[in-house]
Amino acid sequence: AQSVAQPEDQVNVAEGNPLTVKCTYSVSGNPYLFWYVQYPNRGLQFLLKYITGDNLVKGSYGFEAEFNKSQTSFHLKKPSALVSDSALYFCAVRDINGNTGKLIFGQGTTLQVKP
Amino acid sequence: DTAVSQTPKYLVTQMGNDKSIKCEQNLGHDTMYWYKQDSKKFLKIMFSYNNKELIINETVPNRFSPKSPDKAHLNLHINSLELGDSAVYFCASSQVSGRARTGELFFGEGSRLTVL
């Protein structure tokens, strides 16, 4: 079965410092991987995805993620965190069973950026 | 223009009542989904329709009944509401087939259901 895991419930960083939110995946075959952000009382917003190609993927709001096949990881990164980046972040993998487009989400990581 | 819109945003109701949540997408996508987010923020797929055909029906009580009158609309009706149904329900859409398929899902703002 496919799955993603986000090992940290919460990540705390100081504004201006680099941030990393971790995600590891378990799939058979080539994974389609995604990151989403959820602000309080809002829906999920798409940040970036890896389908194929360059292992470093750039997305919205200055975020990027690195696909690492040997470590089965897809960590989300940003060189310089902003207080406004504080939110709940979800990693997801596309279900390869059937052509439903269904995404399987990790449990989420709360990012707290302090001034 | 809102891409995926759900109504109502908030629902407060008594146990045993029946309620519906409506969703519409104007992205021209062929597939729509209902996800449930529980109090621990965990997201779980409930249903999916592709061009009005049910393609995902996860282990959900049959008090929950989705309906898709056309590919731009997906509604969720819940009968005999229970306390455990309290959650945020998200509608989403994506383009699954054809040259325009992208992979990512586009989400609505959510409908927060509180059962008293």
XYZ file of C-alpha atoms in Angstrom:
231
model
C 0.000 0.000 0.000
C 1.177 3.482 -0.724
C 1.726 5.934 2.068
C 3.545 9.042 3.129
C 4.868 9.830 6.575
C 5.631 13.177 8.128
C 7.761 12.350 11.161
C 7.405 15.719 12.889
C 4.143 16.990 14.327
C 5.614 20.466 14.653
C 8.621 22.351 13.338
C 9.765 25.604 14.939
C 12.088 28.018 13.185
C 13.075 31.629 13.609
C 12.136 34.114 10.933
C 14.894 34.442 8.363
C 16.282 30.970 9.015
C 16.009 28.116 6.544
C 13.210 25.640 7.118
C 12.726 21.969 6.310
C 9.540 19.957 6.678
C 10.194 16.259 6.247
C 8.268 13.683 4.247
C 9.077 10.082 3.387
C 7.065 7.906 1.073
C 6.375 4.260 0.431
C 5.130 3.327 -3.040
C 5.665 0.635 -5.584
C 6.801 2.163 -8.824
C 7.439 5.814 -9.535
C 5.769 8.188 -7.099
C 3.796 11.319 -7.838
C 4.407 13.521 -4.795
C 2.774 16.738 -3.647
C 2.956 19.383 -0.942
C -0.009 21.387 0.273
C -0.397 24.153 2.859
C -3.441 24.778 5.025
C -3.944 28.068 6.850
C -6.378 28.146 9.807
C -10.001 27.698 8.757
C -9.029 27.493 5.101
C -8.821 24.835 2.427
C -5.650 23.148 1.222
C -3.530 25.115 -1.208
C -1.254 23.362 -3.671
C 2.435 24.295 -3.302
C 4.354 22.004 -5.635
C 4.603 18.543 -7.107
C 7.099 16.008 -8.381
C 6.043 13.847 -11.293
C 9.264 13.263 -13.204
C 12.399 15.116 -14.246
C 14.565 17.369 -12.117
C 14.769 16.214 -8.500
C 14.580 19.787 -7.217
C 11.095 21.161 -7.659
C 10.242 24.823 -7.167
C 6.797 25.911 -6.092
C 4.699 28.751 -4.755
C 5.752 31.307 -2.109
C 9.462 30.484 -2.471
C 9.098 26.849 -1.409
C 10.990 24.017 -3.015
C 11.258 20.284 -2.455
C 13.878 17.712 -3.243
C 12.938 14.263 -4.458
C 15.433 11.682 -3.199
C 14.750 8.216 -4.547
C 17.431 6.417 -2.536
C 16.101 7.851 0.719
C 12.443 7.754 -0.410
C 12.069 11.322 0.755
C 10.476 14.503 -0.518
C 11.367 17.196 2.024
C 9.916 20.680 1.721
C 12.392 23.547 2.070
C 12.601 27.300 2.054
C 15.838 29.290 2.364
C 14.411 32.031 4.567
C 11.259 31.536 6.625
C 8.596 34.201 7.087
C 6.185 34.511 10.004
C 3.406 34.272 7.432
C 4.634 30.754 6.497
C 3.238 29.511 9.815
C 0.596 26.948 8.852
C -0.136 23.234 8.561
C 1.745 21.438 5.786
C 0.721 18.185 4.155
C 2.738 15.839 1.998
C 0.743 13.570 -0.318
C 1.272 10.761 -2.806
C -0.960 9.873 -5.705
C -2.614 6.478 -5.446
C -1.469 4.338 -8.364
C -4.332 1.859 -7.976
C -6.791 2.689 -10.704
C -6.841 6.016 -12.465
C -8.775 7.902 -9.798
C -6.307 10.702 -9.135
C -6.819 10.133 -5.425
C -4.169 11.609 -3.124
C -3.108 9.918 0.104
C -2.041 12.465 2.692
C 0.450 12.392 5.510
C -0.633 13.378 8.990
C 0.495 16.964 8.596
C 3.245 19.081 10.157
C 2.568 22.380 11.876
C 5.188 24.964 11.002
C 5.674 27.749 13.544
C 7.871 30.639 12.458
C 8.751 33.006 15.286
C 9.779 36.631 14.776
C -13.857 33.522 -9.411
C -13.682 30.728 -6.852
C -12.464 27.518 -8.495
C -14.024 25.034 -6.047
C -16.822 26.369 -3.893
C -18.706 24.623 -1.122
C -21.793 25.613 0.806
C -22.458 26.025 3.600
C -19.166 26.907 5.268
C -20.567 26.138 8.698
C -23.273 23.710 9.782
C -24.455 23.252 13.362
C -27.171 20.685 13.877
C -28.647 18.177 16.294
C -28.012 14.446 16.361
C -30.432 12.541 14.190
C -30.925 15.325 11.670
C -30.202 15.102 7.932
C -27.975 17.637 6.222
C -26.442 18.306 2.816
C -23.269 20.002 1.619
C -22.977 21.245 -1.944
C -19.884 21.620 -4.090
C -19.288 23.157 -7.472
C -16.120 23.493 -9.543
C -15.636 25.816 -12.502
C -12.282 24.399 -13.596
C -13.732 21.998 -16.165
C -12.215 19.025 -14.323
C -13.512 15.514 -14.872
C -13.143 14.219 -11.312
C -14.407 15.427 -7.928
C -13.769 14.191 -4.393
C -14.994 14.420 -0.822
C -12.400 14.306 1.931
C -13.031 14.344 5.672
C -10.659 16.144 8.039
C -11.025 15.036 11.633
C -10.221 16.893 14.826
C -6.567 15.800 14.580
C -6.406 17.335 11.069
C -6.034 13.941 9.428
C -7.415 13.874 5.865
C -9.203 10.834 4.546
C -10.849 10.260 1.168
C -14.536 9.400 1.270
C -15.854 9.430 -2.280
C -14.893 10.336 -5.795
C -16.820 10.782 -9.021
C -15.430 10.828 -12.535
C -17.811 12.312 -15.090
C -20.779 11.558 -12.810
C -19.683 7.967 -12.191
C -18.782 6.850 -8.663
C -15.181 5.589 -8.717
C -14.166 5.700 -5.066
C -16.359 4.651 -2.176
C -14.208 4.170 0.892
C -15.409 2.531 4.060
C -17.987 5.143 4.932
C -21.306 4.525 6.723
C -24.154 4.325 4.245
C -25.737 7.286 6.030
C -23.422 9.258 3.736
C -24.639 9.478 0.172
C -22.869 11.449 -2.531
C -24.614 12.642 -5.671
C -23.147 14.112 -8.816
C -25.812 15.630 -11.086
C -23.118 16.675 -13.575
C -19.352 16.729 -13.662
C -19.185 20.224 -12.192
C -21.200 19.387 -9.080
C -20.794 16.920 -6.244
C -23.074 16.991 -3.241
C -22.900 15.102 0.029
C -26.002 14.140 1.961
C -25.761 12.802 5.487
C -28.675 11.074 7.192
C -29.219 10.546 10.909
C -26.238 12.603 11.974
C -24.094 11.332 14.841
C -21.670 13.103 17.149
C -18.745 11.405 15.407
C -19.698 13.012 12.101
C -18.436 16.339 13.403
C -15.533 17.258 11.142
C -14.525 19.505 8.285
C -15.565 18.155 4.891
C -13.534 19.213 1.874
C -14.551 19.014 -1.716
C -11.797 18.829 -4.348
C -11.458 18.429 -8.083
C -8.790 17.363 -10.552
C -8.325 16.521 -14.196
C -7.475 12.845 -14.258
C -7.548 11.963 -17.933
C -6.496 13.431 -21.231
C -3.706 15.801 -22.181
C -4.811 18.358 -19.601
C -4.279 16.040 -16.644
C -2.132 17.651 -13.994
C -2.202 15.438 -10.914
C -2.872 17.999 -8.215
C -6.212 18.401 -6.535
C -7.858 21.770 -6.083
C -9.688 22.105 -2.780
C -12.662 24.099 -1.599
C -12.585 26.066 1.639
C -14.273 23.325 3.621
C -17.588 22.877 5.409
C -17.330 22.599 9.179
C -20.045 20.312 10.509
C -20.790 20.348 14.231
C -23.248 17.787 15.569
C -24.647 18.523 19.033
